[in-house]
Amino acid sequence: MAVAEPRDLPARAVPVVWGNVPQRNKNFTGRESLLEKLRANMTSDGMALLPHALQGLGGVGKTQLAVEYAYKFSHDYQVVWWIPADQAALARAALASLAPRLGITGATRIEEAVSAVLDALRRGEPFQQWLLIFDNADQPETIRELMPHGPGHVLVTSRNHRWHSMVDTVEVNVFSRVESLEFLRRRVPGIGEVDARRLAEELGDLPLALEQAGALQAETGMSVDDYLNLLSRAATEVLQENPPSDYPVPVAAAWSLSMARLRDQMPFALEILRRCAFFGAEPISRELLVLGRFVLDAPLRDLVADPIMMSRATRELGRYALARIDNHRRTLQVHRLIQRLIQDELDDDVAARIRDEVHAMLAAATPDDADAVERWPDFELVVPHVGPSGAITSRRPDVRRLVSNVVRYYYNVGDTAGSLALADEALAQWIDDDGGVENRGVLELNRRKADGLWALGRYEQAYELRRTTLDLMRRVLGEDDEETLRITNGHGADLRARGEFKVARALDEDSLSRHRRVFGEDHPETFQAANNLAVDLELTSDYRAAYETDEKTRQDRLDFYGRDDNIQVIFSMNAVARDLRQLGLYLQARDLAEQAYLLFQDVVARNVLRENHAWVLLQAKDLSVARRMAGDFPAALELATDVHERYVRDFTANHPDTLAAAINLGNALRRTGDLDRAASRIEQTVDGYRRALGDGHPFTHASILNLAIIQRQIANRTGDLGRVEAARTRLQAALDSLEATVGRDHHYTLTCASSLATAHADLGEVGESRALGERVLPRLAAVLGDDHPHTLMCAANLSLDLRSQGQAAEADVLLDDTLSRYRRALGASHPDVAEVEDGVRVDFVFEPSPL
């Protein structure tokens, strides 16, 4: 990830970065002492680096105080960023959205962007004067890890007393009487001193209640006597009918008067407000409400569809301070206390009906394809309201589909933790509701949960979940159901992660035939199934079949999408380039990989994909390998270094793709003569594969080949035969394991045997080396072909053993034929050809394929 250069900026009237801060309250009153205390705490030497919190009861104005602080002291900050913190997923997303504003590029997942933002803020690069406001952070344990440390300031608003023991806390109480009077004079022009005092006394100086009372009187001209009489009766009714446990009586009483007025003036606005009460407390896009025209019953449906009526209703809610209207963002926001009051006022049946309507509106707004990047802005409107609306409690299929799609959306944007958390919460609810796991929605959500587990490297858990879910789908939905086929694709990856390459191939061969029958030949799902089978073919050493399958998929995708710069087409182009390399056609492989690289760079430049997207990194790694195989070691090393650094930043250290990038870097370092760094890098990959995939995985054993090569070369430089003996021992153990797991004629096995022959030769055990070479050579020719570079390597090394044993004539014949083939395959100037000509033993390396 790139970070912009630091900027030493003077204090500005307007911050360089200003994001998500609510509109300033024109009626904000008083609080001068609190603002001064907060500012003093934030800037004092002993407390400046601590987070700070505004803590108090609901309705006392904590959020408004934080908004006022942001505007009042904005000139002291270069960055001011507002983060809704009542849902951890929203907080992570808001923090991640700061990344591009800090000049951070390349973060493909929310977790990566959050980490990069926190690091940049900690270092003060590119800005040192920053303010982050976490609004309504009522769960400290879920927010603390998102709070940056560094030269800037963190401000929290919360009702939770637990912040006292964690941060510097400023208590926010009700207005002082002077502040109440000032507020009422501003809010209700012409109100007298005595009347203002009576109102403040009856409403307990609570800001939210005063806002309700002031709005009603300002809009209606009601006298204070009339208002207080109504308020007295309303408070009595509140206490008699529904004594509130978590909000003050004055708020409930003042709210009931505003609601009564709204009911008389515009019943339609009241109905809109009631539905807003069942959304989240975050701003509600008016687009969501307008979707009610598709799901509500008449006459409400027709009124929602009328833009003039919707504008009037929105205006009325703002007039009576029942919602905060943001005309710029086209949103309205209802205070969570008001939401709770509305919900409590409704009969259970009415509340259930309205909640169901809100769920239906959210479902109508949610795209069915969470994989379509262009539809992600639609998800951003819905996501803040899925949890608070209780969508997971709905049994409606369309609402369950909404929840499942949001799980997938979180996964796609890189919030894997949020994806798994929502999946687990929904699964617990649905399984309890349905009395089991055999419902289609549950099965689909388990499939998506398995994707998240895989993304986090929890391969065994992903395997178990997908295996059991696949069995259930086959029984409940049928083998040819679309959901069954989708999870089958993922299960093939699980099997490959377990090293069961042949089992995965058999599964995916059957799956592809079913995809063709169910989806048809010309369908993206079928293309993906064919791609997965090609990976199996590659991992079982059937490179010709892998090439033919990938080339067909590339052409099919090109015909389907109609352009060669489509990301699916480029992905298949790179797969074909990798197949060409595996077939030993190094020069053609490099040329095609260079073409795919340029296409992906153009895609990144057009912001279709980020520069550190998994596909972009995989292709760059494959190009580096192709350059090295084609003999361009410096260019290969330059790209290998860059790609590995990006993998380390954006993926887990033991992710198979990170380890593959590390192997490529180690091999590139070895070819450029940096043996010590190469040894360190390669040794880490052996341990990494063991931790990621297990001791018995073929990649774990095959990675030993690269380490043995470097150990031998260092030993030849230092004369330390102990290293060679250690390499021979490890190669023999790896060979035994590979023969047991992938078979004696697998490419990995034959490569390992060839490397073992070289270790024998270095130790003077020429007879063992020759015997092994003679056994391996015909098997390599059968698997790879007579002209494959690995076959030729084995032949060249065998010619050295023959010569060492006095069979010069036979060695010359074999060497001449090998060199002739080598020159035709790679060109006379290729480094491998030069090494063979110089009588140097040529080394085999392991290049892992993607799983």
mmCIF file with all atom_site columns, C-alpha atoms in Angstrom, residues 22-113:
data_model
loop_
_atom_site.group_PDB
_atom_site.id
_atom_site.type_symbol
_atom_site.label_atom_id
_atom_site.label_alt_id
_atom_site.label_comp_id
_atom_site.label_asym_id
_atom_site.label_entity_id
_atom_site.label_seq_id
_atom_site.pdbx_PDB_ins_code
_atom_site.Cartn_x
_atom_site.Cartn_y
_atom_site.Cartn_z
_atom_site.occupancy
_atom_site.B_iso_or_equiv
_atom_site.pdbx_formal_charge
_atom_site.auth_seq_id
_atom_site.auth_comp_id
_atom_site.auth_asym_id
_atom_site.auth_atom_id
_atom_site.pdbx_PDB_model_num
ATOM 1  C CA . PRO A 1 22  ? -23.412 15.982 10.572 1.00 0.00 ? 22  PRO A CA 1
ATOM 2  C CA . GLN A 1 23  ? -24.701 19.448 9.763  1.00 0.00 ? 23  GLN A CA 1
ATOM 3  C CA . ARG A 1 24  ? -24.084 22.064 12.411 1.00 0.00 ? 24  ARG A CA 1
ATOM 4  C CA . ASN A 1 25  ? -27.050 22.731 14.681 1.00 0.00 ? 25  ASN A CA 1
ATOM 5  C CA . LYS A 1 26  ? -28.087 26.355 14.201 1.00 0.00 ? 26  LYS A CA 1
ATOM 6  C CA . ASN A 1 27  ? -29.879 26.216 17.556 1.00 0.00 ? 27  ASN A CA 1
ATOM 7  C CA . PHE A 1 28  ? -26.871 24.951 19.497 1.00 0.00 ? 28  PHE A CA 1
ATOM 8  C CA . THR A 1 29  ? -26.819 26.721 22.816 1.00 0.00 ? 29  THR A CA 1
ATOM 9  C CA . GLY A 1 30  ? -24.407 27.099 25.716 1.00 0.00 ? 30  GLY A CA 1
ATOM 10 C CA . ARG A 1 31  ? -22.100 24.262 26.741 1.00 0.00 ? 31  ARG A CA 1
ATOM 11 C CA . GLU A 1 32  ? -19.201 26.711 26.751 1.00 0.00 ? 32  GLU A CA 1
ATOM 12 C CA . SER A 1 33  ? -17.687 25.251 29.920 1.00 0.00 ? 33  SER A CA 1
ATOM 13 C CA . LEU A 1 34  ? -17.893 21.713 28.536 1.00 0.00 ? 34  LEU A CA 1
ATOM 14 C CA . LEU A 1 35  ? -16.320 22.765 25.240 1.00 0.00 ? 35  LEU A CA 1
ATOM 15 C CA . GLU A 1 36  ? -13.541 24.592 27.071 1.00 0.00 ? 36  GLU A CA 1
ATOM 16 C CA . LYS A 1 37  ? -12.911 21.651 29.398 1.00 0.00 ? 37  LYS A CA 1
ATOM 17 C CA . LEU A 1 38  ? -12.845 19.193 26.491 1.00 0.00 ? 38  LEU A CA 1
ATOM 18 C CA . ARG A 1 39  ? -10.489 21.420 24.502 1.00 0.00 ? 39  ARG A CA 1
ATOM 19 C CA . ALA A 1 40  ? -8.201  21.893 27.480 1.00 0.00 ? 40  ALA A CA 1
ATOM 20 C CA . ASN A 1 41  ? -8.030  18.153 28.131 1.00 0.00 ? 41  ASN A CA 1
ATOM 21 C CA . MET A 1 42  ? -7.309  17.400 24.491 1.00 0.00 ? 42  MET A CA 1
ATOM 22 C CA . THR A 1 43  ? -4.461  19.895 24.254 1.00 0.00 ? 43  THR A CA 1
ATOM 23 C CA . SER A 1 44  ? -2.836  19.506 27.684 1.00 0.00 ? 44  SER A CA 1
ATOM 24 C CA . ASP A 1 45  ? 0.587   17.849 27.746 1.00 0.00 ? 45  ASP A CA 1
ATOM 25 C CA . GLY A 1 46  ? -0.430  15.056 30.078 1.00 0.00 ? 46  GLY A CA 1
ATOM 26 C CA . MET A 1 47  ? -3.683  14.086 28.368 1.00 0.00 ? 47  MET A CA 1
ATOM 27 C CA . ALA A 1 48  ? -3.310  15.002 24.707 1.00 0.00 ? 48  ALA A CA 1
ATOM 28 C CA . LEU A 1 49  ? -2.463  11.475 23.590 1.00 0.00 ? 49  LEU A CA 1
ATOM 29 C CA . LEU A 1 50  ? -5.394  9.893  25.444 1.00 0.00 ? 50  LEU A CA 1
ATOM 30 C CA . PRO A 1 51  ? -8.760  9.234  23.822 1.00 0.00 ? 51  PRO A CA 1
ATOM 31 C CA . HIS A 1 52  ? -11.493 11.465 25.240 1.00 0.00 ? 52  HIS A CA 1
ATOM 32 C CA . ALA A 1 53  ? -15.159 10.691 25.810 1.00 0.00 ? 53  ALA A CA 1
ATOM 33 C CA . LEU A 1 54  ? -18.377 12.648 26.234 1.00 0.00 ? 54  LEU A CA 1
ATOM 34 C CA . GLN A 1 55  ? -20.470 10.443 28.505 1.00 0.00 ? 55  GLN A CA 1
ATOM 35 C CA . GLY A 1 56  ? -24.033 10.950 29.673 1.00 0.00 ? 56  GLY A CA 1
ATOM 36 C CA . LEU A 1 57  ? -27.638 9.819  29.528 1.00 0.00 ? 57  LEU A CA 1
ATOM 37 C CA . GLY A 1 58  ? -29.575 9.638  26.295 1.00 0.00 ? 58  GLY A CA 1
ATOM 38 C CA . GLY A 1 59  ? -31.031 12.969 25.189 1.00 0.00 ? 59  GLY A CA 1
ATOM 39 C CA . VAL A 1 60  ? -28.517 15.232 26.945 1.00 0.00 ? 60  VAL A CA 1
ATOM 40 C CA . GLY A 1 61  ? -26.899 16.306 23.661 1.00 0.00 ? 61  GLY A CA 1
ATOM 41 C CA . LYS A 1 62  ? -23.611 14.383 23.501 1.00 0.00 ? 62  LYS A CA 1
ATOM 42 C CA . THR A 1 63  ? -23.672 14.069 19.729 1.00 0.00 ? 63  THR A CA 1
ATOM 43 C CA . GLN A 1 64  ? -24.594 17.734 19.255 1.00 0.00 ? 64  GLN A CA 1
ATOM 44 C CA . LEU A 1 65  ? -21.739 18.728 21.564 1.00 0.00 ? 65  LEU A CA 1
ATOM 45 C CA . ALA A 1 66  ? -19.297 16.636 19.504 1.00 0.00 ? 66  ALA A CA 1
ATOM 46 C CA . VAL A 1 67  ? -20.615 18.200 16.277 1.00 0.00 ? 67  VAL A CA 1
ATOM 47 C CA . GLU A 1 68  ? -20.165 21.670 17.716 1.00 0.00 ? 68  GLU A CA 1
ATOM 48 C CA . TYR A 1 69  ? -16.635 20.853 18.871 1.00 0.00 ? 69  TYR A CA 1
ATOM 49 C CA . ALA A 1 70  ? -15.745 19.655 15.357 1.00 0.00 ? 70  ALA A CA 1
ATOM 50 C CA . TYR A 1 71  ? -16.957 22.885 13.760 1.00 0.00 ? 71  TYR A CA 1
ATOM 51 C CA . LYS A 1 72  ? -15.718 25.258 16.467 1.00 0.00 ? 72  LYS A CA 1
ATOM 52 C CA . PHE A 1 73  ? -12.155 23.920 16.428 1.00 0.00 ? 73  PHE A CA 1
ATOM 53 C CA . SER A 1 74  ? -11.985 22.762 12.821 1.00 0.00 ? 74  SER A CA 1
ATOM 54 C CA . HIS A 1 75  ? -9.280  25.341 12.073 1.00 0.00 ? 75  HIS A CA 1
ATOM 55 C CA . ASP A 1 76  ? -6.920  23.418 14.403 1.00 0.00 ? 76  ASP A CA 1
ATOM 56 C CA . TYR A 1 77  ? -7.192  20.176 12.441 1.00 0.00 ? 77  TYR A CA 1
ATOM 57 C CA . GLN A 1 78  ? -6.111  18.956 9.037  1.00 0.00 ? 78  GLN A CA 1
ATOM 58 C CA . VAL A 1 79  ? -8.414  15.927 9.238  1.00 0.00 ? 79  VAL A CA 1
ATOM 59 C CA . VAL A 1 80  ? -11.863 15.701 10.871 1.00 0.00 ? 80  VAL A CA 1
ATOM 60 C CA . TRP A 1 81  ? -13.598 12.348 10.400 1.00 0.00 ? 81  TRP A CA 1
ATOM 61 C CA . TRP A 1 82  ? -16.920 11.205 11.869 1.00 0.00 ? 82  TRP A CA 1
ATOM 62 C CA . ILE A 1 83  ? -17.433 7.503  12.610 1.00 0.00 ? 83  ILE A CA 1
ATOM 63 C CA . PRO A 1 84  ? -20.833 6.001  13.550 1.00 0.00 ? 84  PRO A CA 1
ATOM 64 C CA . ALA A 1 85  ? -19.803 3.554  16.246 1.00 0.00 ? 85  ALA A CA 1
ATOM 65 C CA . ASP A 1 86  ? -22.961 1.826  17.459 1.00 0.00 ? 86  ASP A CA 1
ATOM 66 C CA . GLN A 1 87  ? -22.277 -1.064 15.029 1.00 0.00 ? 87  GLN A CA 1
ATOM 67 C CA . ALA A 1 88  ? -18.740 -2.416 14.713 1.00 0.00 ? 88  ALA A CA 1
ATOM 68 C CA . ALA A 1 89  ? -19.129 -3.133 10.997 1.00 0.00 ? 89  ALA A CA 1
ATOM 69 C CA . LEU A 1 90  ? -20.173 0.464  10.276 1.00 0.00 ? 90  LEU A CA 1
ATOM 70 C CA . ALA A 1 91  ? -17.288 1.778  12.350 1.00 0.00 ? 91  ALA A CA 1
ATOM 71 C CA . ARG A 1 92  ? -14.787 -0.338 10.425 1.00 0.00 ? 92  ARG A CA 1
ATOM 72 C CA . ALA A 1 93  ? -16.257 0.722  7.098  1.00 0.00 ? 93  ALA A CA 1
ATOM 73 C CA . ALA A 1 94  ? -16.186 4.424  8.037  1.00 0.00 ? 94  ALA A CA 1
ATOM 74 C CA . LEU A 1 95  ? -12.584 4.164  9.195  1.00 0.00 ? 95  LEU A CA 1
ATOM 75 C CA . ALA A 1 96  ? -11.586 2.279  6.042  1.00 0.00 ? 96  ALA A CA 1
ATOM 76 C CA . SER A 1 97  ? -13.181 4.970  3.876  1.00 0.00 ? 97  SER A CA 1
ATOM 77 C CA . LEU A 1 98  ? -10.621 7.425  5.257  1.00 0.00 ? 98  LEU A CA 1
ATOM 78 C CA . ALA A 1 99  ? -7.798  5.500  3.512  1.00 0.00 ? 99  ALA A CA 1
ATOM 79 C CA . PRO A 1 100 ? -7.918  7.196  0.094  1.00 0.00 ? 100 PRO A CA 1
ATOM 80 C CA . ARG A 1 101 ? -8.213  10.609 1.767  1.00 0.00 ? 101 ARG A CA 1
ATOM 81 C CA . LEU A 1 102 ? -4.895  9.889  3.478  1.00 0.00 ? 102 LEU A CA 1
ATOM 82 C CA . GLY A 1 103 ? -3.291  8.914  0.171  1.00 0.00 ? 103 GLY A CA 1
ATOM 83 C CA . ILE A 1 104 ? -3.410  5.211  0.986  1.00 0.00 ? 104 ILE A CA 1
ATOM 84 C CA . THR A 1 105 ? -3.873  3.025  -2.066 1.00 0.00 ? 105 THR A CA 1
ATOM 85 C CA . GLY A 1 106 ? -3.891  -0.710 -2.627 1.00 0.00 ? 106 GLY A CA 1
ATOM 86 C CA . ALA A 1 107 ? -5.958  -1.892 0.339  1.00 0.00 ? 107 ALA A CA 1
ATOM 87 C CA . THR A 1 108 ? -8.399  -4.397 -1.144 1.00 0.00 ? 108 THR A CA 1
ATOM 88 C CA . ARG A 1 109 ? -10.176 -5.414 2.060  1.00 0.00 ? 109 ARG A CA 1
ATOM 89 C CA . ILE A 1 110 ? -11.683 -3.386 4.880  1.00 0.00 ? 110 ILE A CA 1
ATOM 90 C CA . GLU A 1 111 ? -9.356  -5.018 7.421  1.00 0.00 ? 111 GLU A CA 1
ATOM 91 C CA . GLU A 1 112 ? -6.336  -3.954 5.342  1.00 0.00 ? 112 GLU A CA 1
ATOM 92 C CA . ALA A 1 113 ? -7.613  -0.399 4.915  1.00 0.00 ? 113 ALA A CA 1
#
